[in-house]
Amino acid sequence: MQTPASPPMNYLQAFGDKAETISVLTWALLWLSIAVVAIIAFLTVVGVWMRRTSLEASEAGREPIVRRGGGLSWITIGVSVSTIALFGAMIWNAYTMAAVSKPPRDPAIAIEVIGHQWWWQFRYKSDDPTKIFDTANEAHIPTGEPIRLEVRTEDVIHSFWIPALGDKLDLIPGQTNVSWFEADKAGVYRGQCAEYCGRQHAHMALMVVAEAPDAFRAWREAQLRPAEKPQGALAAGATLFTGRCGACHTVRGTLAGGKLGPDLTHIMSRSGLAAGALSNNTASLTGWIADPQSMKPGNKMPRLELEAPELSRIRNFVQSLK
Ligand code: HEC
Ligand SMILES: [Cu+2]
């Protein structure tokens, strides 16, 4: 199915009020630029055509330099037209920036976006501490609701960009930038880090799943729940996981509480792994746990040299995290 998530990411089509306001300007500037190129090319050809002298007319093929009057008026006309066009574009730009700076109403949902080399942490905020939870690389939002974004970074500069939903927002060390976005149609929107941030910058994608408010509420309730208590064979996998992986990954409801990598409490609810580098299926999950460096070279999860039985126990436990 063709969704806004399918590459190439499309910034000429908009799926929310904010993005629509911006895309009208994008289109206008695009057509203006095309018109400028066409007019200049046309005038150049006309100028060359009108000034041509036939070879026989000139002495020994040499071109006499003749200045006819009227050249200056072209410059005056050209500069005036450009000034008017550029001034108009500037005013429209300022108007658009003012129009999109504030959401239509106060957002009821706030997401803290935290950039890491090379993945996205999403923290759903709440005044009630028991309603705060973390997820990674895939955020769900309700359609038709403005969402407040508070972005910051744990390391270098990144840039949060979902082309179909609007503008870019930089993640700057030591600073929190605040913005908002909204999707009016349900669908999966792909985003991408838009500021070169190191070796795996290209594999720092994100997905926004916009869904009906009811579906969103159900998703949020499911995300808030801790992992189910591992039973039977899974218990051994959980213990191994805590020992080998728990220093970097959190699984709420277990002793694994690490903060260096993505929260894995509900990893199986995500369609991808490692910020869009892989799709989430048994083969790629097993490959990732066995050797993340061969799949996304340079990423911050080390190869752990697991024995085969250990690997499959840990993998089975991870796959139980629905
Ligand atoms: C030294 C810290 C560290 C250890 C130890 C570690 N990881 Fe990771 N893990 C990370 C980081 C960082 C990422 C994000 C990599 C990226 O996408 O660039 C990650 C990503 C993942 C992902 C993908 C998560 C997502 O949301 O896409 C899975 C699954 C995972 N690790 C499982 C494991 C398992 C299982 C173990 C133990 C065998 C383990 N990790 C050990 C740091 C670690
Ligand atoms: Cu980045």
GROMACS .gro file of N, CA, C and O in nm, residues 5-79:
model
  300
    5ALA      N    1   0.447   0.695   0.426
    5ALA     CA    2   0.574   0.641   0.476
    5ALA      C    3   0.658   0.583   0.364
    5ALA      O    4   0.777   0.563   0.380
    6SER      N    5   0.594   0.553   0.250
    6SER     CA    6   0.671   0.490   0.144
    6SER      C    7   0.770   0.590   0.086
    6SER      O    8   0.732   0.702   0.054
    7PRO      N    9   0.896   0.551   0.073
    7PRO     CA   10   0.991   0.642   0.012
    7PRO      C   11   0.958   0.661  -0.136
    7PRO      O   12   0.896   0.571  -0.194
    8PRO      N   13   0.994   0.768  -0.205
    8PRO     CA   14   1.067   0.880  -0.145
    8PRO      C   15   0.975   0.964  -0.055
    8PRO      O   16   0.856   0.976  -0.085
    9MET      N   17   1.032   1.018   0.051
    9MET     CA   18   0.953   1.100   0.141
    9MET      C   19   0.907   1.224   0.066
    9MET      O   20   0.984   1.289  -0.002
   10ASN      N   21   0.779   1.253   0.078
   10ASN     CA   22   0.718   1.353  -0.008
   10ASN      C   23   0.691   1.481   0.071
   10ASN      O   24   0.611   1.480   0.163
   11TYR      N   25   0.756   1.589   0.032
   11TYR     CA   26   0.728   1.714   0.103
   11TYR      C   27   0.640   1.807   0.020
   11TYR      O   28   0.613   1.918   0.059
   12LEU      N   29   0.596   1.760  -0.098
   12LEU     CA   30   0.510   1.843  -0.182
   12LEU      C   31   0.362   1.813  -0.158
   12LEU      O   32   0.274   1.874  -0.217
   13GLN      N   33   0.338   1.714  -0.072
   13GLN     CA   34   0.200   1.678  -0.039
   13GLN      C   35   0.187   1.687   0.112
   13GLN      O   36   0.275   1.638   0.184
   14ALA      N   37   0.079   1.749   0.159
   14ALA     CA   38   0.070   1.774   0.302
   14ALA      C   39  -0.048   1.699   0.363
   14ALA      O   40  -0.148   1.675   0.295
   15PHE      N   41  -0.036   1.663   0.492
   15PHE     CA   42  -0.141   1.585   0.557
   15PHE      C   43  -0.189   1.646   0.688
   15PHE      O   44  -0.232   1.577   0.777
   16GLY      N   45  -0.177   1.776   0.701
   16GLY     CA   46  -0.225   1.842   0.823
   16GLY      C   47  -0.225   1.992   0.800
   16GLY      O   48  -0.161   2.041   0.708
   17ASP      N   49  -0.299   2.066   0.885
   17ASP     CA   50  -0.310   2.211   0.867
   17ASP      C   51  -0.175   2.280   0.859
   17ASP      O   52  -0.152   2.365   0.774
   18LYS      N   53  -0.086   2.242   0.949
   18LYS     CA   54   0.044   2.309   0.953
   18LYS      C   55   0.119   2.283   0.823
   18LYS      O   56   0.168   2.374   0.758
   19ALA      N   57   0.125   2.154   0.786
   19ALA     CA   58   0.199   2.117   0.667
   19ALA      C   59   0.136   2.179   0.542
   19ALA      O   60   0.206   2.217   0.448
   20GLU      N   61   0.001   2.193   0.542
   20GLU     CA   62  -0.065   2.252   0.424
   20GLU      C   63  -0.026   2.399   0.405
   20GLU      O   64   0.002   2.443   0.294
   21THR      N   65  -0.025   2.472   0.516
   21THR     CA   66   0.014   2.614   0.507
   21THR      C   67   0.153   2.625   0.447
   21THR      O   68   0.181   2.713   0.364
   22ILE      N   69   0.242   2.535   0.489
   22ILE     CA   70   0.380   2.541   0.438
   22ILE      C   71   0.386   2.496   0.293
   22ILE      O   72   0.456   2.556   0.211
   23SER      N   73   0.310   2.392   0.258
   23SER     CA   74   0.327   2.338   0.123
   23SER      C   75   0.273   2.433   0.015
   23SER      O   76   0.324   2.434  -0.097
   24VAL      N   77   0.174   2.517   0.050
   24VAL     CA   78   0.127   2.617  -0.047
   24VAL      C   79   0.243   2.711  -0.083
   24VAL      O   80   0.269   2.741  -0.200
   25LEU      N   81   0.316   2.752   0.019
   25LEU     CA   82   0.431   2.841  -0.005
   25LEU      C   83   0.541   2.768  -0.084
   25LEU      O   84   0.599   2.823  -0.177
   26THR      N   85   0.564   2.642  -0.048
   26THR     CA   86   0.665   2.563  -0.120
   26THR      C   87   0.633   2.559  -0.269
   26THR      O   88   0.719   2.582  -0.353
   27TRP      N   89   0.504   2.528  -0.300
   27TRP     CA   90   0.463   2.520  -0.440
   27TRP      C   91   0.478   2.656  -0.509
   27TRP      O   92   0.526   2.665  -0.622
   28ALA      N   93   0.437   2.764  -0.440
   28ALA     CA   94   0.443   2.897  -0.500
   28ALA      C   95   0.589   2.931  -0.533
   28ALA      O   96   0.619   2.979  -0.644
   29LEU      N   97   0.679   2.903  -0.439
   29LEU     CA   98   0.820   2.936  -0.464
   29LEU      C   99   0.878   2.848  -0.575
   29LEU      O  100   0.961   2.893  -0.653
   30LEU      N  101   0.830   2.724  -0.580
   30LEU     CA  102   0.877   2.634  -0.686
   30LEU      C  103   0.836   2.688  -0.822
   30LEU      O  104   0.918   2.700  -0.913
   31TRP      N  105   0.707   2.727  -0.837
   31TRP     CA  106   0.661   2.779  -0.965
   31TRP      C  107   0.728   2.912  -0.998
   31TRP      O  108   0.764   2.939  -1.113
   32LEU      N  109   0.749   2.995  -0.896
   32LEU     CA  110   0.816   3.122  -0.919
   32LEU      C  111   0.957   3.098  -0.974
   32LEU      O  112   1.000   3.160  -1.072
   33SER      N  113   1.028   3.002  -0.913
   33SER     CA  114   1.164   2.973  -0.959
   33SER      C  115   1.164   2.920  -1.102
   33SER      O  116   1.248   2.958  -1.184
   34ILE      N  117   1.066   2.834  -1.132
   34ILE     CA  118   1.057   2.780  -1.268
   34ILE      C  119   1.030   2.894  -1.366
   34ILE      O  120   1.092   2.903  -1.473
   35ALA      N  121   0.939   2.986  -1.329
   35ALA     CA  122   0.906   3.098  -1.417
   35ALA      C  123   1.030   3.185  -1.441
   35ALA      O  124   1.057   3.226  -1.554
   36VAL      N  125   1.109   3.209  -1.335
   36VAL     CA  126   1.230   3.292  -1.350
   36VAL      C  127   1.325   3.226  -1.451
   36VAL      O  128   1.375   3.291  -1.544
   37VAL      N  129   1.348   3.097  -1.434
   37VAL     CA  130   1.440   3.027  -1.524
   37VAL      C  131   1.388   3.035  -1.668
   37VAL      O  132   1.462   3.065  -1.763
   38ALA      N  133   1.257   3.013  -1.685
   38ALA     CA  134   1.200   3.013  -1.820
   38ALA      C  135   1.212   3.152  -1.883
   38ALA      O  136   1.252   3.165  -2.000
   39ILE      N  137   1.179   3.256  -1.807
   39ILE     CA  138   1.183   3.392  -1.863
   39ILE      C  139   1.326   3.431  -1.900
   39ILE      O  140   1.354   3.482  -2.009
   40ILE      N  141   1.420   3.403  -1.810
   40ILE     CA  142   1.561   3.440  -1.836
   40ILE      C  143   1.611   3.364  -1.959
   40ILE      O  144   1.677   3.422  -2.047
   41ALA      N  145   1.579   3.234  -1.968
   41ALA     CA  146   1.626   3.155  -2.081
   41ALA      C  147   1.567   3.211  -2.211
   41ALA      O  148   1.638   3.228  -2.312
   42PHE      N  149   1.439   3.246  -2.208
   42PHE     CA  150   1.372   3.300  -2.326
   42PHE      C  151   1.438   3.433  -2.368
   42PHE      O  152   1.474   3.452  -2.485
   43LEU      N  153   1.460   3.523  -2.273
   43LEU     CA  154   1.518   3.653  -2.306
   43LEU      C  155   1.660   3.638  -2.360
   43LEU      O  156   1.701   3.711  -2.451
   44THR      N  157   1.734   3.543  -2.305
   44THR     CA  158   1.871   3.521  -2.352
   44THR      C  159   1.870   3.478  -2.499
   44THR      O  160   1.943   3.532  -2.581
   45VAL      N  161   1.782   3.383  -2.528
   45VAL     CA  162   1.773   3.334  -2.667
   45VAL      C  163   1.731   3.448  -2.760
   45VAL      O  164   1.790   3.470  -2.867
   46VAL      N  165   1.628   3.523  -2.719
   46VAL     CA  166   1.581   3.635  -2.801
   46VAL      C  167   1.692   3.736  -2.824
   46VAL      O  168   1.716   3.783  -2.936
   47GLY      N  169   1.768   3.768  -2.715
   47GLY     CA  170   1.876   3.865  -2.726
   47GLY      C  171   1.982   3.821  -2.826
   47GLY      O  172   2.024   3.897  -2.913
   48VAL      N  173   2.022   3.694  -2.815
   48VAL     CA  174   2.124   3.642  -2.905
   48VAL      C  175   2.072   3.645  -3.050
   48VAL      O  176   2.140   3.686  -3.143
   49TRP      N  177   1.946   3.606  -3.065
   49TRP     CA  178   1.885   3.599  -3.198
   49TRP      C  179   1.880   3.738  -3.263
   49TRP      O  180   1.920   3.756  -3.378
   50MET      N  181   1.837   3.836  -3.189
   50MET     CA  182   1.819   3.969  -3.247
   50MET      C  183   1.951   4.036  -3.280
   50MET      O  184   1.960   4.119  -3.370
   51ARG      N  185   2.056   4.004  -3.206
   51ARG     CA  186   2.184   4.072  -3.225
   51ARG      C  187   2.275   4.001  -3.325
   51ARG      O  188   2.386   4.043  -3.348
   52ARG      N  189   2.229   3.888  -3.378
   52ARG     CA  190   2.321   3.813  -3.462
   52ARG      C  191   2.348   3.889  -3.592
   52ARG      O  192   2.260   3.958  -3.646
   53THR      N  193   2.468   3.881  -3.639
   53THR     CA  194   2.504   3.942  -3.766
   53THR      C  195   2.551   3.828  -3.855
   53THR      O  196   2.620   3.740  -3.807
   54SER      N  197   2.513   3.835  -3.983
   54SER     CA  198   2.555   3.723  -4.066
   54SER      C  199   2.705   3.735  -4.094
   54SER      O  200   2.762   3.844  -4.096
   55LEU      N  201   2.769   3.623  -4.114
   55LEU     CA  202   2.914   3.616  -4.126
   55LEU      C  203   2.966   3.701  -4.243
   55LEU      O  204   3.065   3.772  -4.232
   56GLU      N  205   2.891   3.697  -4.358
   56GLU     CA  206   2.939   3.771  -4.476
   56GLU      C  207   2.939   3.921  -4.450
   56GLU      O  208   3.023   3.995  -4.500
   57ALA      N  209   2.840   3.965  -4.369
   57ALA     CA  210   2.827   4.108  -4.347
   57ALA      C  211   2.948   4.166  -4.275
   57ALA      O  212   2.989   4.278  -4.300
   58SER      N  213   3.005   4.088  -4.184
   58SER     CA  214   3.118   4.142  -4.110
   58SER      C  215   3.247   4.119  -4.188
   58SER      O  216   3.263   4.021  -4.259
   59GLU      N  217   3.336   4.208  -4.170
   59GLU     CA  218   3.461   4.206  -4.245
   59GLU      C  219   3.551   4.094  -4.194
   59GLU      O  220   3.580   4.086  -4.075
   60ALA      N  221   3.588   4.001  -4.281
   60ALA     CA  222   3.675   3.888  -4.248
   60ALA      C  223   3.624   3.810  -4.127
   60ALA      O  224   3.700   3.762  -4.045
   61GLY      N  225   3.494   3.803  -4.117
   61GLY     CA  226   3.436   3.724  -4.009
   61GLY      C  227   3.447   3.792  -3.873
   61GLY      O  228   3.413   3.734  -3.771
   62ARG      N  229   3.494   3.916  -3.867
   62ARG     CA  230   3.506   3.980  -3.736
   62ARG      C  231   3.379   4.058  -3.703
   62ARG      O  232   3.314   4.114  -3.792
   63GLU      N  233   3.349   4.060  -3.578
   63GLU     CA  234   3.223   4.118  -3.533
   63GLU      C  235   3.250   4.260  -3.485
   63GLU      O  236   3.329   4.280  -3.393
   64PRO      N  237   3.191   4.361  -3.547
   64PRO     CA  238   3.212   4.496  -3.495
   64PRO      C  239   3.134   4.514  -3.363
   64PRO      O  240   3.026   4.457  -3.347
   65ILE      N  241   3.192   4.587  -3.270
   65ILE     CA  242   3.119   4.613  -3.145
   65ILE      C  243   3.031   4.734  -3.166
   65ILE      O  244   3.078   4.842  -3.193
   66VAL      N  245   2.902   4.710  -3.155
   66VAL     CA  246   2.809   4.821  -3.174
   66VAL      C  247   2.722   4.829  -3.049
   66VAL      O  248   2.668   4.729  -3.005
   67ARG      N  249   2.716   4.943  -2.990
   67ARG     CA  250   2.625   4.958  -2.876
   67ARG      C  251   2.501   5.032  -2.921
   67ARG      O  252   2.508   5.150  -2.957
   68ARG      N  253   2.390   4.959  -2.914
   68ARG     CA  254   2.266   5.029  -2.943
   68ARG      C  255   2.208   5.075  -2.809
   68ARG      O  256   2.239   5.017  -2.705
   69GLY      N  257   2.129   5.176  -2.812
   69GLY     CA  258   2.073   5.227  -2.687
   69GLY      C  259   1.967   5.133  -2.630
   69GLY      O  260   1.937   5.029  -2.688
   70GLY      N  261   1.916   5.163  -2.513
   70GLY     CA  262   1.802   5.088  -2.458
   70GLY      C  263   1.840   4.976  -2.364
   70GLY      O  264   1.754   4.915  -2.304
   71GLY      N  265   1.971   4.947  -2.351
   71GLY     CA  266   2.013   4.837  -2.263
   71GLY      C  267   1.978   4.862  -2.118
   71GLY      O  268   1.935   4.771  -2.046
   72LEU      N  269   1.996   4.988  -2.077
   72LEU     CA  270   1.975   5.020  -1.936
   72LEU      C  271   1.830   4.996  -1.891
   72LEU      O  272   1.805   4.954  -1.779
   73SER      N  273   1.737   5.017  -1.983
   73SER     CA  274   1.597   5.001  -1.943
   73SER      C  275   1.568   4.856  -1.907
   73SER      O  276   1.489   4.827  -1.817
   74TRP      N  277   1.637   4.763  -1.976
   74TRP     CA  278   1.618   4.622  -1.942
   74TRP      C  279   1.663   4.595  -1.798
   74TRP      O  280   1.600   4.519  -1.725
   75ILE      N  281   1.775   4.657  -1.761
   75ILE     CA  282   1.826   4.635  -1.625
   75ILE      C  283   1.727   4.693  -1.523
   75ILE      O  284   1.694   4.629  -1.424
   76THR      N  285   1.677   4.811  -1.552
   76THR     CA  286   1.580   4.873  -1.459
   76THR      C  287   1.456   4.785  -1.445
   76THR      O  288   1.412   4.755  -1.333
   77ILE      N  289   1.405   4.738  -1.560
   77ILE     CA  290   1.285   4.653  -1.553
   77ILE      C  291   1.315   4.525  -1.475
   77ILE      O  292   1.242   4.486  -1.384
   78GLY      N  293   1.430   4.461  -1.509
   78GLY     CA  294   1.466   4.334  -1.445
   78GLY      C  295   1.479   4.348  -1.295
   78GLY      O  296   1.424   4.267  -1.218
   79VAL      N  297   1.551   4.452  -1.251
   79VAL     CA  298   1.572   4.469  -1.106
   79VAL      C  299   1.438   4.499  -1.037
   79VAL      O  300   1.411   4.443  -0.929
   0.00000   0.00000   0.00000
